[in-house]
mmCIF file of C-alpha atoms in Angstrom:
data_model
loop_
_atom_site.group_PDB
_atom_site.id
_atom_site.type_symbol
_atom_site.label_atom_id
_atom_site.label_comp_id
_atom_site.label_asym_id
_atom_site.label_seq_id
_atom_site.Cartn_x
_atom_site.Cartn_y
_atom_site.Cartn_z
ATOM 1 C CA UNK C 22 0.000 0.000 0.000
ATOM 2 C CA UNK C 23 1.623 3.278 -1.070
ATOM 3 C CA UNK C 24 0.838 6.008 1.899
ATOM 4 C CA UNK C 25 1.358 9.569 -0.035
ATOM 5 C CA UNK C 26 1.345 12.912 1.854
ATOM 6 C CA UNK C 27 0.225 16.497 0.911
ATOM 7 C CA UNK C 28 1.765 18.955 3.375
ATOM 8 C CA UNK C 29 0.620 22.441 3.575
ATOM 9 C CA UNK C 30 -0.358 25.716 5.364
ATOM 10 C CA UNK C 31 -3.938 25.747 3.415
ATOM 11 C CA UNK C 32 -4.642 29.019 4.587
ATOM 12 C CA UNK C 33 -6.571 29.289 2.976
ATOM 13 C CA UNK C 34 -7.568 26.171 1.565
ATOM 14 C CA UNK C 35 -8.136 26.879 -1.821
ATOM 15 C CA UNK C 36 -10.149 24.966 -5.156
ATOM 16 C CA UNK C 37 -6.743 24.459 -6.607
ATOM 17 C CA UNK C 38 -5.565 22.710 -3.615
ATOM 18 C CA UNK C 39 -8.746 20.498 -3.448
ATOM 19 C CA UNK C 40 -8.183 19.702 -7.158
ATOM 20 C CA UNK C 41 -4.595 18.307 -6.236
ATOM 21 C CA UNK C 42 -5.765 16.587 -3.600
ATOM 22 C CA UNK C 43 -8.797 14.877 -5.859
ATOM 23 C CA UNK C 44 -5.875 14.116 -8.154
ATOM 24 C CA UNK C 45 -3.264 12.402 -5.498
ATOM 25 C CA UNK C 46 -5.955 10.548 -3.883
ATOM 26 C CA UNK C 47 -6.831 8.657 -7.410
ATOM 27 C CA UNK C 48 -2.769 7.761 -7.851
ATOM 28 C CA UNK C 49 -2.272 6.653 -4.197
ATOM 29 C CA UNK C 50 -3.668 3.928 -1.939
ATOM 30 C CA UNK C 51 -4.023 6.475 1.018
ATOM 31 C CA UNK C 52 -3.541 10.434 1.176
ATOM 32 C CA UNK C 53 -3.305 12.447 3.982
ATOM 33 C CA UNK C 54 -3.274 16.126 4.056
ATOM 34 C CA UNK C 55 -0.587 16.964 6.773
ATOM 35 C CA UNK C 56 -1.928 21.090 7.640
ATOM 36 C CA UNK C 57 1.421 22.668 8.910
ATOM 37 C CA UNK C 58 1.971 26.119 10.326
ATOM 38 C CA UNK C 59 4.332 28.689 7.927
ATOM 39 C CA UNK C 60 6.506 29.953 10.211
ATOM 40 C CA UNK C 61 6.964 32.433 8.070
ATOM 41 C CA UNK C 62 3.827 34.330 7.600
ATOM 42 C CA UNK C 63 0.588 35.233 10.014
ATOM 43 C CA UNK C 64 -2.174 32.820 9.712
ATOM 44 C CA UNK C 65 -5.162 33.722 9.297
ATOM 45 C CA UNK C 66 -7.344 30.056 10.291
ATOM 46 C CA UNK C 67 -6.482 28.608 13.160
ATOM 47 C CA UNK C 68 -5.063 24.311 12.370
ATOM 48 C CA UNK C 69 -8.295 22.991 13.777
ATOM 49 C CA UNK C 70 -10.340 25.542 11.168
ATOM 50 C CA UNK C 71 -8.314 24.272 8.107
ATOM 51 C CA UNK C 72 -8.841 20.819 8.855
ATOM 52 C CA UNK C 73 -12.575 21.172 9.415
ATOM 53 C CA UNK C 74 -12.066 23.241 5.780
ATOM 54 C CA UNK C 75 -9.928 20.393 4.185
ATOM 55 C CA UNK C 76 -12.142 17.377 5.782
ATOM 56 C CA UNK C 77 -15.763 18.925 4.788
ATOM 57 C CA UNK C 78 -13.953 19.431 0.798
ATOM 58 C CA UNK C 79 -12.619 15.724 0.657
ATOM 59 C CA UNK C 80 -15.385 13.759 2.728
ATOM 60 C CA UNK C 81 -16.290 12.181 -0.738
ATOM 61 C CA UNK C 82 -13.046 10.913 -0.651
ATOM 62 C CA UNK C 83 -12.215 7.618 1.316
ATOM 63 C CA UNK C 84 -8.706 7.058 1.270
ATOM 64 C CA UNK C 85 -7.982 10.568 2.124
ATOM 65 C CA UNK C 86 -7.179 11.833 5.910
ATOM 66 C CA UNK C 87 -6.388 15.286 7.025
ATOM 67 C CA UNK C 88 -4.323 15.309 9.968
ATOM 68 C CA UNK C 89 -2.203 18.464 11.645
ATOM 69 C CA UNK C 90 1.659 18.530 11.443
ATOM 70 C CA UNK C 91 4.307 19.724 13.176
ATOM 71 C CA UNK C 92 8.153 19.685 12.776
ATOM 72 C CA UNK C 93 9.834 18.202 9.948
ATOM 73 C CA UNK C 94 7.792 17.038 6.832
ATOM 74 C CA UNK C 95 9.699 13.786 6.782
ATOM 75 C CA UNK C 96 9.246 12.914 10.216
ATOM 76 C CA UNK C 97 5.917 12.777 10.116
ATOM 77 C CA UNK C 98 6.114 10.687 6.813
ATOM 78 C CA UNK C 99 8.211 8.083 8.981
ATOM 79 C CA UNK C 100 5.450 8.829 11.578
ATOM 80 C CA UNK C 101 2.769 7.486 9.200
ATOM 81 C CA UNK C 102 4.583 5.012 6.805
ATOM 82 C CA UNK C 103 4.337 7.416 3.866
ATOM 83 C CA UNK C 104 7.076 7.645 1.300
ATOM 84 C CA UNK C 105 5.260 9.611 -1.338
ATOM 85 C CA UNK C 106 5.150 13.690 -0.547
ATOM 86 C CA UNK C 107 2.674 15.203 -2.969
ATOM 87 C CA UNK C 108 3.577 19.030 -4.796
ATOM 88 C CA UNK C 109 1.762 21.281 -6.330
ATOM 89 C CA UNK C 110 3.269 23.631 -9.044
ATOM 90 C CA UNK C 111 1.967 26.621 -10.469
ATOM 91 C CA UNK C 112 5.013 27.961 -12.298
ATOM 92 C CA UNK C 113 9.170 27.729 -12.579
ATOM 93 C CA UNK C 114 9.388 29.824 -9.128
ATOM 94 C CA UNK C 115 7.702 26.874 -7.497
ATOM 95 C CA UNK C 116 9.387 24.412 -9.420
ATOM 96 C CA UNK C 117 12.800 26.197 -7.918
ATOM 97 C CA UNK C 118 11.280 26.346 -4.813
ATOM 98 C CA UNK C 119 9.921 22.613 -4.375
ATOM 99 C CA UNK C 120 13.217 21.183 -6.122
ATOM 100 C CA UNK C 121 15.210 22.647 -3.418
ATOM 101 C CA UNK C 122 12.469 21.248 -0.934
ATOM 102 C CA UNK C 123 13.040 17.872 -2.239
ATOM 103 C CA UNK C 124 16.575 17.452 -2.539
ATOM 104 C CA UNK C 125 16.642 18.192 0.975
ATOM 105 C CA UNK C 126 13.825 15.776 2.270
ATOM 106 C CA UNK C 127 15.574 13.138 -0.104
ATOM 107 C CA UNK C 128 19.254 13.916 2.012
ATOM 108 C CA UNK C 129 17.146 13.349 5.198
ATOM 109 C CA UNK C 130 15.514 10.135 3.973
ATOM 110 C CA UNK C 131 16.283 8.683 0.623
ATOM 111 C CA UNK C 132 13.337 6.892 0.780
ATOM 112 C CA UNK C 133 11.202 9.447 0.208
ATOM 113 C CA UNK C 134 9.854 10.912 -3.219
ATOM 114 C CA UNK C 135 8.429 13.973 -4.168
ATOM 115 C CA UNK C 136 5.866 13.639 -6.831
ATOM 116 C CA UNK C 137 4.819 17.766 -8.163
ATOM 117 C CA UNK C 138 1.501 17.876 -10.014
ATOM 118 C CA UNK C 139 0.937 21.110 -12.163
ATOM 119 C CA UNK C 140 -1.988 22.981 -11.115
ATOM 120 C CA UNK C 141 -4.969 23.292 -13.164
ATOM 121 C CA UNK C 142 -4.879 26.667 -15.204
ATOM 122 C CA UNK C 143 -7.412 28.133 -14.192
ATOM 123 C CA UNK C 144 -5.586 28.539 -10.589
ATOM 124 C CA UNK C 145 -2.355 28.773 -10.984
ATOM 125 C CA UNK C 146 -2.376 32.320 -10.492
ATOM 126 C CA UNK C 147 -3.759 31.743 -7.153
ATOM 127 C CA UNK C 148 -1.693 32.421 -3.779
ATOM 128 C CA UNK C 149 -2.782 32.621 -0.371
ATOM 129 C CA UNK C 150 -1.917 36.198 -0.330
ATOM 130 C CA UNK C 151 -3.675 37.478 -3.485
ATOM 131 C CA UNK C 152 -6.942 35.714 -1.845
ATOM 132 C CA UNK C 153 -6.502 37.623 1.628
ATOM 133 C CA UNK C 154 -6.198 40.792 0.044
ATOM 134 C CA UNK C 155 -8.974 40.197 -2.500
ATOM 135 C CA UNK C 156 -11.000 38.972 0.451
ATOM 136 C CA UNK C 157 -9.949 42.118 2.418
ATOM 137 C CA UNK C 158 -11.075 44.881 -0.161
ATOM 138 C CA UNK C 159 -14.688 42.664 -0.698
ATOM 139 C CA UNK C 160 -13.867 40.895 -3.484
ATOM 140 C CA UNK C 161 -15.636 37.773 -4.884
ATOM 141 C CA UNK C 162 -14.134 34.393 -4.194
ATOM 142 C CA UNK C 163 -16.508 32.217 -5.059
ATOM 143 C CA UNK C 164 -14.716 30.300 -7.962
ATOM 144 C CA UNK C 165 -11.431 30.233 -5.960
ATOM 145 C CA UNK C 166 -12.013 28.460 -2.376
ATOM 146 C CA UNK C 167 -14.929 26.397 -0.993
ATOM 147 C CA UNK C 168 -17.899 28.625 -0.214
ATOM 148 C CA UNK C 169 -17.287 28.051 4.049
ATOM 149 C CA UNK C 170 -13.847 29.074 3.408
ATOM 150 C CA UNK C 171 -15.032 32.751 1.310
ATOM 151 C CA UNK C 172 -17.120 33.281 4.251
ATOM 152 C CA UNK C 173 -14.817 32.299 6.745
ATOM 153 C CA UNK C 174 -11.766 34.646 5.375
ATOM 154 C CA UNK C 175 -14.566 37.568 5.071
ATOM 155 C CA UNK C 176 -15.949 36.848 8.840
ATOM 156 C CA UNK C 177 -11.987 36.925 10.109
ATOM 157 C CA UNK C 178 -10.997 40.109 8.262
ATOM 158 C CA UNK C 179 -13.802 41.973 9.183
ATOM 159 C CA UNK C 180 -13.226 40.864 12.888
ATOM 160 C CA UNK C 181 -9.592 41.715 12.458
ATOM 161 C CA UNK C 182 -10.051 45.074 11.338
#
């Protein structure tokens, strides 16, 4: 059985990222979404709120858990038998990006694999960043993220203001 994981901030979870994960869950025996914390940049979701997000998008999906992460991607892969780690790409800054990210996962444990799928077109322009501030000025989100999520982001920033 081939255990694959999709780490990620998702926040927000976006339709692109529920596209990859529709995608990895058909070429794997088991996904899970590991939700991590950027340590870099100020959520906006707290981990519990993206993984209510991420299991109400995927709940059609049986062979795919969410579960929250912390540390090192690859121990928690060794944590959960996986040796599959799931990418998305959206362009060659990614590609740069993840490429470092794997070469270094593969020098902690060579027996892990990074597989990158290419986002669908019509998101690869998306970033969590571009959604917060479209979110922020009242935009409409509906064809980006899952309905609870536009709602959610417009509830927070409003709150936050």
């Amino acid at each position: 059985m081939t255990i694959a994981v999709f780490p990620g901030s998702f926040d927000p979870l976006t339709n692109g990222h529920l596209d990859l994960i529709q995608r990895a869950s058909r070429m794997f025996d088991h996904l899970i979404v590991a939700v991590g914390q950027n340590t870099s940049k100020r959520g906006v979701f707290t981990a519990s709120e993206r993984v209510a997000f991420i299991e109400a998008g995927t709940q059609a999906l049986a062979n795919v858990s969410v579960q929250v992460e912390a540390g090192l991607t690859v121990d928690f892969m060794r944590s959960v038998n996986a040796t599959v780690l799931v990418r998305g790409l959206r362009n060659s800054t990614d590609f740069e990006f993840e490429q470092g990210i794997a070469g270094m996962n593969r020098s902690l444990d060579d027996q892990i694999d990074t597989v990158c799928l290419m986002a669908a077109p019509k998101y690869q322009f998306v970033s969590s960043s571009l959604l917060k501030e479209v979110a922020q000025f009242g935009g409409d989100l509906t064809q980006l993220v899952p309905p609870a999520v536009a709602q959610g982001l417009r509830d927070r920033l409003e709150r936050d203001k």
